CSV table of C-alpha atoms in Angstrom, one decimal:
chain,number,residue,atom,x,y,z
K,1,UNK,CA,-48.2,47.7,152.5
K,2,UNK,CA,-45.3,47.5,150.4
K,3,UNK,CA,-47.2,48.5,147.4
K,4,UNK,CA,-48.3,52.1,149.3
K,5,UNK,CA,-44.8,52.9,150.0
K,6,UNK,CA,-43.9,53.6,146.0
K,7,UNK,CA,-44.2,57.3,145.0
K,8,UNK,CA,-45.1,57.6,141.7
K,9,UNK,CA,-41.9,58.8,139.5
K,10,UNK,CA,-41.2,59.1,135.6
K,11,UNK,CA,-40.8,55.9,134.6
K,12,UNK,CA,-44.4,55.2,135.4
K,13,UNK,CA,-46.2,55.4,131.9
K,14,UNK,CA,-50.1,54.6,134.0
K,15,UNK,CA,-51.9,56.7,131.1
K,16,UNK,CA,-55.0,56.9,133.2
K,17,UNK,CA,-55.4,60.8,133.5
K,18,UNK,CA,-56.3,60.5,137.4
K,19,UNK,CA,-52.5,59.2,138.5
K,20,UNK,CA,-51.2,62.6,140.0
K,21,UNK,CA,-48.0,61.9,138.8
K,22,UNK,CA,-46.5,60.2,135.9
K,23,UNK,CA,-44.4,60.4,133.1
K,24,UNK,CA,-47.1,61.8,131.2
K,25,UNK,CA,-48.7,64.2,133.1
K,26,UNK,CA,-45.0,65.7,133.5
K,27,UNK,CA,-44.2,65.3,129.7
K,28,UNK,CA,-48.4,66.6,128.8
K,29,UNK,CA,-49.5,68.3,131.4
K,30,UNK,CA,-46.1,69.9,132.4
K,31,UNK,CA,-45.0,71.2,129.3
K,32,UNK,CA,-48.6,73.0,128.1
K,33,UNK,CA,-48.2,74.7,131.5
K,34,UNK,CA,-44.9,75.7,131.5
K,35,UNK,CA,-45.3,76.8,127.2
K,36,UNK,CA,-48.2,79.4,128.6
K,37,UNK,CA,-46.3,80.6,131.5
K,38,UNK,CA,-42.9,81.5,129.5
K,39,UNK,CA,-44.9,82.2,125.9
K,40,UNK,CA,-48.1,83.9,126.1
K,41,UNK,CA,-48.1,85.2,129.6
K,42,UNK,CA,-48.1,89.3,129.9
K,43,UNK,CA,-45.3,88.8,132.6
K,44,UNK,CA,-43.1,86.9,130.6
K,45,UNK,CA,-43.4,88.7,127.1
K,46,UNK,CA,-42.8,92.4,128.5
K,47,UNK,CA,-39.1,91.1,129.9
K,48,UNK,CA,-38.7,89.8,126.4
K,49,UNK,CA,-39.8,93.4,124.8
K,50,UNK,CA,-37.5,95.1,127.1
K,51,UNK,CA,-34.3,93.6,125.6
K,52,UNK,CA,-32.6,94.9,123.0
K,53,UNK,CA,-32.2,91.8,120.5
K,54,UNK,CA,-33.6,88.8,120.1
K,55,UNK,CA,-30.8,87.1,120.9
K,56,UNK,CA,-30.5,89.1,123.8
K,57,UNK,CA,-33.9,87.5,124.9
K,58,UNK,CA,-32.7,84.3,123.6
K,59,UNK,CA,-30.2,84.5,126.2
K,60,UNK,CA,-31.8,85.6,129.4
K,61,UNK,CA,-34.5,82.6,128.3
K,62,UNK,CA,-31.5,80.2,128.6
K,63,UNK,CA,-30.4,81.7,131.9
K,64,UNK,CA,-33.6,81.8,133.5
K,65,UNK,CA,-34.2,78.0,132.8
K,66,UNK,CA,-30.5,76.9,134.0
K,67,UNK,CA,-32.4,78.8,137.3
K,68,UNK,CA,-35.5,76.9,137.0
K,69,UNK,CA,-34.2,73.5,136.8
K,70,UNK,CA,-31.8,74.5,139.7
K,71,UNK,CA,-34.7,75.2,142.2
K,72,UNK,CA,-36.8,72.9,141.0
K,73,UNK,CA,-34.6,70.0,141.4
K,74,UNK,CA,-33.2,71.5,144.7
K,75,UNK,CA,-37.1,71.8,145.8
K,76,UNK,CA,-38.2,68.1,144.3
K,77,UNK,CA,-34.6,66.9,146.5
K,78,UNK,CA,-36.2,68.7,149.6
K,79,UNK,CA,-39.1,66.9,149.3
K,80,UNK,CA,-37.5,63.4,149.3
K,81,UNK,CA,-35.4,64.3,152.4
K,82,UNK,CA,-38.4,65.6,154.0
K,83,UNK,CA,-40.0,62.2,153.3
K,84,UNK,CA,-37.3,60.3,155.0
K,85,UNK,CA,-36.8,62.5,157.7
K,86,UNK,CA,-40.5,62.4,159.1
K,87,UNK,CA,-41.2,58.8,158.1
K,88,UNK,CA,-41.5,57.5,160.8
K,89,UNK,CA,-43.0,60.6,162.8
K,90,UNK,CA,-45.4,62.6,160.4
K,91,UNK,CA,-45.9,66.0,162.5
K,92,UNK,CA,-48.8,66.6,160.8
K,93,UNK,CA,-50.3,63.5,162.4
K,94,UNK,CA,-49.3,64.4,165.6
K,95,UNK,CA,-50.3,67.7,165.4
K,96,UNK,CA,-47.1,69.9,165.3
K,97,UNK,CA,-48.2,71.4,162.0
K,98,UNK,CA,-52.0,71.8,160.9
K,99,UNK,CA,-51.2,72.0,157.2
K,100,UNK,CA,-48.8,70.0,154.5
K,101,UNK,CA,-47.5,73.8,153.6
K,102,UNK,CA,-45.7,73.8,157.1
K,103,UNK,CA,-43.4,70.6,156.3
K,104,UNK,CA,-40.8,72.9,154.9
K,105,UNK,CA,-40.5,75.3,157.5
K,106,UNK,CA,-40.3,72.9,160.3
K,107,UNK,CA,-37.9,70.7,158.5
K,108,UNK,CA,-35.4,73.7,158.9
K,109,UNK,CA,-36.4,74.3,162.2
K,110,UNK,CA,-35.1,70.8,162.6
K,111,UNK,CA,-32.2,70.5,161.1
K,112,UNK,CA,-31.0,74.1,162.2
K,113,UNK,CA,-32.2,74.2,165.5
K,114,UNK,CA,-28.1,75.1,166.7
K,115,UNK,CA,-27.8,77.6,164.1
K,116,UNK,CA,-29.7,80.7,165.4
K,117,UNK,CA,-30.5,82.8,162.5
K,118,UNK,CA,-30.4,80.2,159.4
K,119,UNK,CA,-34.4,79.8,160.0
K,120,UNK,CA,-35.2,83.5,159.8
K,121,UNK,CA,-32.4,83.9,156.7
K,122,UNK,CA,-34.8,80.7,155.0
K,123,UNK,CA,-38.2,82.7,155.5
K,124,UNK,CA,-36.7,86.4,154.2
K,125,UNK,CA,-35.4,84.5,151.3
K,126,UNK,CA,-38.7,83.0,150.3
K,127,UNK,CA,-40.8,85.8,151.0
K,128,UNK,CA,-38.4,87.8,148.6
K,129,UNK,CA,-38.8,85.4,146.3
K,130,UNK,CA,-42.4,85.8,146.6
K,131,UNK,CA,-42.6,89.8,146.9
K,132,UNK,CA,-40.3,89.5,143.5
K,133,UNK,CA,-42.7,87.2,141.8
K,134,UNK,CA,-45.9,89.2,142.8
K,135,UNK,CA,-44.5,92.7,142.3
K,136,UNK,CA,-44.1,91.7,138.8
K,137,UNK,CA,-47.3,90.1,137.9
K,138,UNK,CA,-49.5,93.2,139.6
K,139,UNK,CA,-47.4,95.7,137.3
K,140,UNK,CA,-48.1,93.3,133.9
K,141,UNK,CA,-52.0,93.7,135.0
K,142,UNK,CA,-52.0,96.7,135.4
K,143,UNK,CA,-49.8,97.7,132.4
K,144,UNK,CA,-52.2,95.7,130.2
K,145,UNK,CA,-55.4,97.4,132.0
K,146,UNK,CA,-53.8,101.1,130.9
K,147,UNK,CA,-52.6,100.2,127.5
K,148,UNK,CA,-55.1,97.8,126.3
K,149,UNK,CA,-58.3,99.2,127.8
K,150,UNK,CA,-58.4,102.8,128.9
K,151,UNK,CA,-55.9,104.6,126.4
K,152,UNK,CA,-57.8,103.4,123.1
K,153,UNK,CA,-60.6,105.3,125.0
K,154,UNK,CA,-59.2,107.9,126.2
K,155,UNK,CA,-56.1,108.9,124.2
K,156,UNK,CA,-56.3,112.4,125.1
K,157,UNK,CA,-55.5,111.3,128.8
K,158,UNK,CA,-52.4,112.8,129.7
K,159,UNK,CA,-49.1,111.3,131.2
K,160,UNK,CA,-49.8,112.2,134.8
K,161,UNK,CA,-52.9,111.3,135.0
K,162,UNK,CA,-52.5,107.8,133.4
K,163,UNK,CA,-49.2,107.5,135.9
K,164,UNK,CA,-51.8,107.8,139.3
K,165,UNK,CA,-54.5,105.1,137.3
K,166,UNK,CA,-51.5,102.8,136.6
K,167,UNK,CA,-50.6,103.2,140.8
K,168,UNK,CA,-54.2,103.3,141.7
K,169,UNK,CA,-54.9,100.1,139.8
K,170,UNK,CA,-51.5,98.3,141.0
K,171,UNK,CA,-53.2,99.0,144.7
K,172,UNK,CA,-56.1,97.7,143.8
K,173,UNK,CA,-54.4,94.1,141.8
K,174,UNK,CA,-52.4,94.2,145.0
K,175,UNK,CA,-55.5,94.3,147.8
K,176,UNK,CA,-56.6,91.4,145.8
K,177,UNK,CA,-54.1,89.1,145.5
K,178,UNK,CA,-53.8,89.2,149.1
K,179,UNK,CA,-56.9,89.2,149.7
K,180,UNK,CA,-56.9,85.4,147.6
K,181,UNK,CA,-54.0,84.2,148.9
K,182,UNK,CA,-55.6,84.7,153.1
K,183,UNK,CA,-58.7,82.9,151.6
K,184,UNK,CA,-56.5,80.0,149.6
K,185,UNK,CA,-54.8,78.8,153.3
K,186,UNK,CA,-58.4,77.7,153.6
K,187,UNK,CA,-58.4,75.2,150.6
K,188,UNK,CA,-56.7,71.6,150.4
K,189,UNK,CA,-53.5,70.5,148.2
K,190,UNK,CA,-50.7,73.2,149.4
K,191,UNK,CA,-49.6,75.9,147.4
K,192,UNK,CA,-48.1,74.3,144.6
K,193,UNK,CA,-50.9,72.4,143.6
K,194,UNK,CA,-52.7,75.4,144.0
K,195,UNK,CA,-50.4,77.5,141.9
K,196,UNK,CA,-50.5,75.1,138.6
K,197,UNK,CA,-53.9,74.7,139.3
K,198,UNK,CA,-54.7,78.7,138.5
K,199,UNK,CA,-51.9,78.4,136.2
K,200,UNK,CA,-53.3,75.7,134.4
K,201,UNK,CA,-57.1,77.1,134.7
K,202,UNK,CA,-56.5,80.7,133.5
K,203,UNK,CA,-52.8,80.0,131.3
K,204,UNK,CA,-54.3,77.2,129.5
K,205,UNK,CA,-57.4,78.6,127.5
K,206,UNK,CA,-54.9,81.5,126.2
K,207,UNK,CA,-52.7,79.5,125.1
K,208,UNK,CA,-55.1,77.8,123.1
K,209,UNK,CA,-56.0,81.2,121.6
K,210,UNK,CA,-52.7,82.0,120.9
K,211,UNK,CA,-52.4,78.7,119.0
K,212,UNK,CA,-55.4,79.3,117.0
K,213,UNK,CA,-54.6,82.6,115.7
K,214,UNK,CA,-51.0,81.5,115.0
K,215,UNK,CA,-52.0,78.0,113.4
K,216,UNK,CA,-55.5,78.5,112.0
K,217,UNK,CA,-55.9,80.7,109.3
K,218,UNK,CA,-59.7,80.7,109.3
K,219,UNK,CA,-60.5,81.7,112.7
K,220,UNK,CA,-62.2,85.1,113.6
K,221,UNK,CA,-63.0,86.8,116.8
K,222,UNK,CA,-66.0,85.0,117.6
K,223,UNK,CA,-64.5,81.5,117.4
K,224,UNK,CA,-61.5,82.7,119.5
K,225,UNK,CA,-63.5,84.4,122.5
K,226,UNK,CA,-66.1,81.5,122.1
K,227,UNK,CA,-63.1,79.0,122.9
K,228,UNK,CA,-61.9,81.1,125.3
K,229,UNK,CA,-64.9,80.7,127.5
K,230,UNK,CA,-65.7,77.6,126.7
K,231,UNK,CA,-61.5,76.6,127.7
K,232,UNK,CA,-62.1,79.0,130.7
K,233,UNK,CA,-65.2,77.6,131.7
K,234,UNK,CA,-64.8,73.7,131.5
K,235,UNK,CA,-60.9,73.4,133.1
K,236,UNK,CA,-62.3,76.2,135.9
K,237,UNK,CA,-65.2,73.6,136.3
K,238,UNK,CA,-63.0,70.9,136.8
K,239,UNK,CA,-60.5,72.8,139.3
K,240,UNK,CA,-63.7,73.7,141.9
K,241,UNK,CA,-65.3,70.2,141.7
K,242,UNK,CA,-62.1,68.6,142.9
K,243,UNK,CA,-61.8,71.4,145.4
K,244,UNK,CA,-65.1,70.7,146.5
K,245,UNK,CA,-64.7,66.9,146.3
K,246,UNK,CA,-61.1,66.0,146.7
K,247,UNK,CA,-60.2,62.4,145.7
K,248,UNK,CA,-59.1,59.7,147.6
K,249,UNK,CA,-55.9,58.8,149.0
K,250,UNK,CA,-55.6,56.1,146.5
K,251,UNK,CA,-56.4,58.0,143.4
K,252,UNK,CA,-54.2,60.7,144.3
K,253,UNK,CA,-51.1,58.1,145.4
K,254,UNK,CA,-50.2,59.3,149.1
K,255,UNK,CA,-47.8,57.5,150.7
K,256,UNK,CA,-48.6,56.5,154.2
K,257,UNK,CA,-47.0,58.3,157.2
K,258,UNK,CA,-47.1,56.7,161.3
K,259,UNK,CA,-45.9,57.9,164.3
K,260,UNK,CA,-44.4,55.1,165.7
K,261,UNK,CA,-41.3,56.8,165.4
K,262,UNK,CA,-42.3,59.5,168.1
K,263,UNK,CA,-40.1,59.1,170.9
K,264,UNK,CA,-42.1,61.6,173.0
K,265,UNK,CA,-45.0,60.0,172.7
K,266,UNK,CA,-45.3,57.3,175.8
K,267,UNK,CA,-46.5,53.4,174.1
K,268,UNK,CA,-50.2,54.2,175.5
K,269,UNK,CA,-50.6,57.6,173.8
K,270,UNK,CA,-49.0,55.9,170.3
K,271,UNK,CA,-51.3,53.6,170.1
K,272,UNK,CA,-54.4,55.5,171.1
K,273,UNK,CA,-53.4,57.8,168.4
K,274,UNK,CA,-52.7,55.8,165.8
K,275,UNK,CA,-56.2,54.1,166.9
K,276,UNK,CA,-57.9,57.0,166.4
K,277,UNK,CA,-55.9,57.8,163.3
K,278,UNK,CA,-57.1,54.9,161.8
K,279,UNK,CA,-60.3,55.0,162.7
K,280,UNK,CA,-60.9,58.7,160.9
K,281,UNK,CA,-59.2,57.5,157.8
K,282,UNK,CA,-61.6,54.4,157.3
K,283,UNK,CA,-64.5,56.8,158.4
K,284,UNK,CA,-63.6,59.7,156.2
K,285,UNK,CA,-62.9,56.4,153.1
K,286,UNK,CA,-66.5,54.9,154.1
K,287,UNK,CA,-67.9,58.0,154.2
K,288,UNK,CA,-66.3,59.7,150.7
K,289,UNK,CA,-67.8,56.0,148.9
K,290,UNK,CA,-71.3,56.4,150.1
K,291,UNK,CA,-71.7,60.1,150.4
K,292,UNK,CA,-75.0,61.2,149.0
K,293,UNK,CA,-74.6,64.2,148.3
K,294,UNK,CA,-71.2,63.7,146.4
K,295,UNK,CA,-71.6,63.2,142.6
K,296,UNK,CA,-70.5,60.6,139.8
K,297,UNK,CA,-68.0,62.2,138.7
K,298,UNK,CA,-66.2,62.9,141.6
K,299,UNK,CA,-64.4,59.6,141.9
K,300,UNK,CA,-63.5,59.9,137.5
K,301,UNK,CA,-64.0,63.5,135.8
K,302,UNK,CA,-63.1,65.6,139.0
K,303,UNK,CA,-59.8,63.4,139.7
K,304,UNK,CA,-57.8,64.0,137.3
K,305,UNK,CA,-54.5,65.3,137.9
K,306,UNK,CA,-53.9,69.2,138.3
K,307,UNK,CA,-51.1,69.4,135.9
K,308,UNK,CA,-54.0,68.4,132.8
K,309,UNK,CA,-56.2,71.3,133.7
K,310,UNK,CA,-53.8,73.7,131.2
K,311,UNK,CA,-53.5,70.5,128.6
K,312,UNK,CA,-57.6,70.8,129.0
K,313,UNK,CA,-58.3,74.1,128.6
K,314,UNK,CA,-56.2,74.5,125.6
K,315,UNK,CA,-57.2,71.5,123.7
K,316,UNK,CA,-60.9,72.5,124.6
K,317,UNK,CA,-60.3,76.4,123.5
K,318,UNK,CA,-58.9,75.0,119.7
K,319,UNK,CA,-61.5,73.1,119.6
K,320,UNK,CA,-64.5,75.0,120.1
K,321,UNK,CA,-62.8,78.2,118.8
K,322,UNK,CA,-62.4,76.5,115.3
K,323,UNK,CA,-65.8,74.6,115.1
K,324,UNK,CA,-67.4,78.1,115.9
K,325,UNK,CA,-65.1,80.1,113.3
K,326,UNK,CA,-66.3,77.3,111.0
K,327,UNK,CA,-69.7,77.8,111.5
K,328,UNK,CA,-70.0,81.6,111.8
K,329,UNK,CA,-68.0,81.9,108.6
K,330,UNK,CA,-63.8,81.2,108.4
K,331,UNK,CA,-61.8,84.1,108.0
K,332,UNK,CA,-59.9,84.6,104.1
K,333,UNK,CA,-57.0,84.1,104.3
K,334,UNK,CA,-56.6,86.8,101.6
K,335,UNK,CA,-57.9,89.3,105.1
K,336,UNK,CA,-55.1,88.5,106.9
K,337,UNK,CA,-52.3,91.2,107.6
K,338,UNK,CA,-48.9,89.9,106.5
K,339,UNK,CA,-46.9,88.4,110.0
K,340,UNK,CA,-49.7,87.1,112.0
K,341,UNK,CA,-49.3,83.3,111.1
K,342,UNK,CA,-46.2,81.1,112.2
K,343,UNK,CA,-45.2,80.3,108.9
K,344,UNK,CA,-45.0,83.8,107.8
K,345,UNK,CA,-43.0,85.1,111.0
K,346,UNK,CA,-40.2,81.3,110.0
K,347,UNK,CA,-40.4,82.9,106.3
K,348,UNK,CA,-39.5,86.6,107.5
K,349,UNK,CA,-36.6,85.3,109.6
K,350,UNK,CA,-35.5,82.9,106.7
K,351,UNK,CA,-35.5,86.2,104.3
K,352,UNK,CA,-33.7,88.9,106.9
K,353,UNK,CA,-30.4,88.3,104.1
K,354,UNK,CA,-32.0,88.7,100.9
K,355,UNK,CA,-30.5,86.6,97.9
K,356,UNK,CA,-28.8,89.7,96.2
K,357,UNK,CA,-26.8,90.2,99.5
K,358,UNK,CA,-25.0,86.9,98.9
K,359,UNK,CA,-22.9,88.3,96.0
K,360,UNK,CA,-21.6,91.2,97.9
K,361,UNK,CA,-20.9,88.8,101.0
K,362,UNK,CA,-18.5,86.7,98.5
K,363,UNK,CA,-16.8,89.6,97.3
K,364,UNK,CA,-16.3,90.5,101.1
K,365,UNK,CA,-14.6,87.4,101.7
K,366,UNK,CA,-12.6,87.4,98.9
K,367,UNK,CA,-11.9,90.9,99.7
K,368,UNK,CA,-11.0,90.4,103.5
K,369,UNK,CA,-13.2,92.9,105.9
K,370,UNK,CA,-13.1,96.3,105.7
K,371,UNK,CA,-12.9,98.6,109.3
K,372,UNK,CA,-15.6,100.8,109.7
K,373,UNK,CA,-15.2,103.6,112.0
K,374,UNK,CA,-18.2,104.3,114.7
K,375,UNK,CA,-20.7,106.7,113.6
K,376,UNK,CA,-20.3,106.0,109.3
K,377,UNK,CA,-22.5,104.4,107.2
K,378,UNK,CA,-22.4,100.9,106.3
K,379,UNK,CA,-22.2,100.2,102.6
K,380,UNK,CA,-24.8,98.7,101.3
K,381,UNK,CA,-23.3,95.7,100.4
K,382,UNK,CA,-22.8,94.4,104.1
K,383,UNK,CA,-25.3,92.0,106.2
K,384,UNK,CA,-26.7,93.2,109.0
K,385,UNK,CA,-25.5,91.5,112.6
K,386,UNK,CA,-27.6,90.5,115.0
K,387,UNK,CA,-27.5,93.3,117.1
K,388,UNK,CA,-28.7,95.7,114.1
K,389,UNK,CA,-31.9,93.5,114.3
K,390,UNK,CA,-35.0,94.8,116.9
K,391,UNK,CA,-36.6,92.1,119.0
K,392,UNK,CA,-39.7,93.1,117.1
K,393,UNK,CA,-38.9,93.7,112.9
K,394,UNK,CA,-41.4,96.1,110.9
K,395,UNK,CA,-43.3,93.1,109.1
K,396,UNK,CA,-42.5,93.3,105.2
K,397,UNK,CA,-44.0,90.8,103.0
K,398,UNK,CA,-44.3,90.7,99.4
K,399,UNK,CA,-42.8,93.7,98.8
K,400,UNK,CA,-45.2,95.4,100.6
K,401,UNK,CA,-43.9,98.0,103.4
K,402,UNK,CA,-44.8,97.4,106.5
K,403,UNK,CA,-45.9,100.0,109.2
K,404,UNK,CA,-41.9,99.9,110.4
K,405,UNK,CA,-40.6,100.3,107.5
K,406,UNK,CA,-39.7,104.0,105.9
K,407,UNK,CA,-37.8,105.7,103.6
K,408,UNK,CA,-35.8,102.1,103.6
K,409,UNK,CA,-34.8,102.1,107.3
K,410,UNK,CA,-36.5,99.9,109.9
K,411,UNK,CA,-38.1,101.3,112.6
K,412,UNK,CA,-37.7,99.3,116.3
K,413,UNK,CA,-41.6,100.2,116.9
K,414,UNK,CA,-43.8,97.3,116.0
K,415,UNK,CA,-47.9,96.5,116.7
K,416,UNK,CA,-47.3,93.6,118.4
C-alpha cells in the first residue's frame, strides 16, 4: 500500500513510455507540445505579426510565459491540496461528483462555503478564461479559411462580402466547437488530458512539417503532406484506441482514494460501500485482463502517455515526409527561394549591419552622437535600431532583391 501512495513526480527517470508522468514525458513530450502550440500554431503566430518589432514579440513571448508558469504552478499546487483535502473522503466515490472535472469546483465550494459570492467570482473567471481562449482560436480558423483558401480563388471578391464569409464561417467554427466540447463530457481522462491529447494529435504532425521544410533541404510537397497524414493518422490512432481502451489503474499511476474519512456516512454504510467499491474495481481489473474483445495492444501501444502523442506525430511526419521526398525525387537545393531554411533566416539576422557600416559606426564614436531631429533623414552612415526593423524583413540574399525590397527601402510587407 505504501508503494500506491507515491505520485509520480520529476525525479522519476522510468523511461518506459506508458508511465503517465515522468521526468521525461515532461522534458519530451512536454516541450514538443508546448514548441507547436507557441511556434507553428495559427493562434500564436498572428499575435506575433501584429506587433510592431521583433523584439516587441520577443517581449510579449517572455510575459506570456512568466503567466504560464504562474497558472500552471498555481493549478499543479491546487491539485496537491485537492489531494490532501479529499484523502481520506474521495467525493467521487461517494457520489457527490460524477466526474474527476468536478474536483475543482467542489473544492471551492468547500473551502468558501462562508464566503457567499467567492464560488460564483471562481466560475465567471474560468469561463472568461475560456471564452478568451476560444474566441481567439475560431477567428485564427477562420482568418486562415479566407486568406488561404477562398481569396486565391476568388480575388475579385470584394471587402464586404469576404467580411459576412469571415462571420459566417466564425458561426459555423463556433457551433462546432460546442458542439465537441457537449460530446467530450462523454469521454474519460478530464479536460486536460483531453486538451494535450488534441494538442498533441493535431499540433504534432505540423510541427513536424514545419521542421522538415526548415531543416530538410530536399523535401517537396509530396513528402511533406505524405508525413502529414501519416503523423495525423498514426498519433490520431493512438489517441482513439486508448479512448476506447483506457489502461489500468496501474499503468496510468492512480493513487488510491477511501472514504473512511466520511463522517456522514454511519460504520454500516462505510463498509458496505467500500465493499462494493472493491468489489467493482477487482471486477472491472479481472474483466479489463481477460476481455476478449480488447486487443494486444491495449495493455502496450495504446498506453502510452498522452503527453507523447505530439513527440509521435512529429517524429513520424519527418520521417515519412523525408523517405517519401527521397523517393519521389529530393528537391535542389539550387530551387529553393532565398529565406526558407533556418540557416539562411540565422545568416540574414547575422548580416542586418553589413561590414562597410562598421567604419562609419567608429567614426560615430569617435565623433560622439549627432541629434537628429523627428521627421529628417538619417545619414547613411548610421545603423539601424531595432525598432526600424519589421517583425518580418524583405528577404535579400546574395545581392539579390527580395520582393520587400525597392528603390533601397525595405518594405514591412513580407510572404510569409
Amino acid at each position: 500500500m505504501c508503494t500506491w501512495l507515491t505520485r509520480p513526480v520529476l525525479t522519476s527517470f522510468d523511461p518506459d513510455p506508458r508511465s503517465r508522468y515522468t521526468f521525461w514525458t515532461f522534458v519530451v513530450g512536454g516541450t514538443l507540445v508546448w514548441l507547436s502550440v507557441y511556434g507553428v500554431n495559427q493562434a500564436q503566430v498572428q499575435r506575433y505579426v501584429a506587433c510592431r518589432t521583433e523584439r516587441q514579440a520577443k517581449l510579449a513571448l517572455l510575459i506570456n510565459q512568466l503567466g504560464l508558469v504562474l497558472i500552471v504552478s498555481s493549478a499543479a499546487f491546487c491539485g496537491i491540496l485537492m489531494f490532501v483535502f479529499y484523502s481520506s473522503c474521495d467525493p467521487l466515490l461517494t457520489g457527490r461528483i460524477s466526474a474527476p472535472d468536478q474536483y475543482m469546483p467542489l473544492f471551492v465550494l468547500d473551502i468558501f462555503k462562508d464566503l457567499p459570492g467567492v464560488p460564483g467570482l471562481f466560475l465567471a473567471c474560468a469561463y472568461s478564461g475560456t471564452l478568451s481562449t476560444a474566441s481567439t482560436s475560431i477567428n485564427a480558423m477562420a482568418a486562415v479559411t479566407v486568406e488561404d483558401l477562398i481569396k486565391p480563388r476568388k480575388p475579385n471578391l470584394a471587402t464586404r462580402k469576404l467580411m459576412l464569409i469571415s462571420k459566417g464561417l466564425s458561426l459555423i467554427y463556433g457551433s462546432v466547437c460546442l458542439t465537441v466540447a457537449a460530446l467530450s463530457s462523454l469521454l474519460g481522462g478530464g479536460v486536460l488530458q483531453g486538451s494535450f491529447t488534441v494538442m498533441g494529435v493535431i499540433s504534432g504532425p505540423l510541427l513536424g512539417a514545419f521542421v522538415l521544410g526548415m531543416f530538410l533541404p530536399a523535401c517537396n510537397t509530396l513528402g511533406v503532406l505524405s508525413g502529414l497524414v501519416m503523423g495525423l493518422a498514426l498519433s490520431l490512432w493512438v489517441a482513439m484506441g486508448a479512448t476506447l481502451y483506457p489502461p489500468s489503474a496501474q499503468i496510468m499511476g492512480v493513487l488510491p482514494s477511501s472514504t473512511y474519512g466520511c463522517g456522514t456516512l454511519s460504520a454500516n454504510a462505510s463498509d458496505l460501500l467500500e465493499l462494493t467499491l472493491t468489489t467493482n474495481a477487482s471486477s472491472r481489473t479481472s474483466s479489463s485482463r481477460v476481455a476478449p474483445g480488447r486487443p494486444a495492444l491495449a495493455d502496450s501501444f495504446y498506453a502510452i502517455s498522452y503527453l507523447y502523442y505530439g513527440a509521435l506525430g512529429t517524429l513520424t511526419t519527418m520521417l515519412g515526409g523525408a523517405l517519401v521526398s527521397y523517393l519521389s525525387g529530393p528537391t535542389k537545393r539550387s530551387a529553393l527561394g532565398p529565406g526558407l531554411l533556418w540557416w539562411d533566416l540565422a545568416r540574414q539576422t547575422a548580416s542586418v549591419a553589413p561590414k562597410e557600416e562598421i567604419t562609419a559606426l567608429d567614426d560615430t564614436l569617435v565623433k560622439g552622437p549627432e541629434e537628429i531631429l523627428p521627421g529628417t533623414k538619417k545619414p547613411p552612415g548610421s545603423l539601424p535600431n531595432d525598432e526600424d526593423h519589421p517583425l518580418f524583413l524583405g528577404q535579400e540574399m546574395e545581392g539579390t532583391p527580395g520582393p520587400g525590397h525597392v528603390g533601397g527601402h525595405d518594405h514591412g510587407e513580407t510572404n510569409l
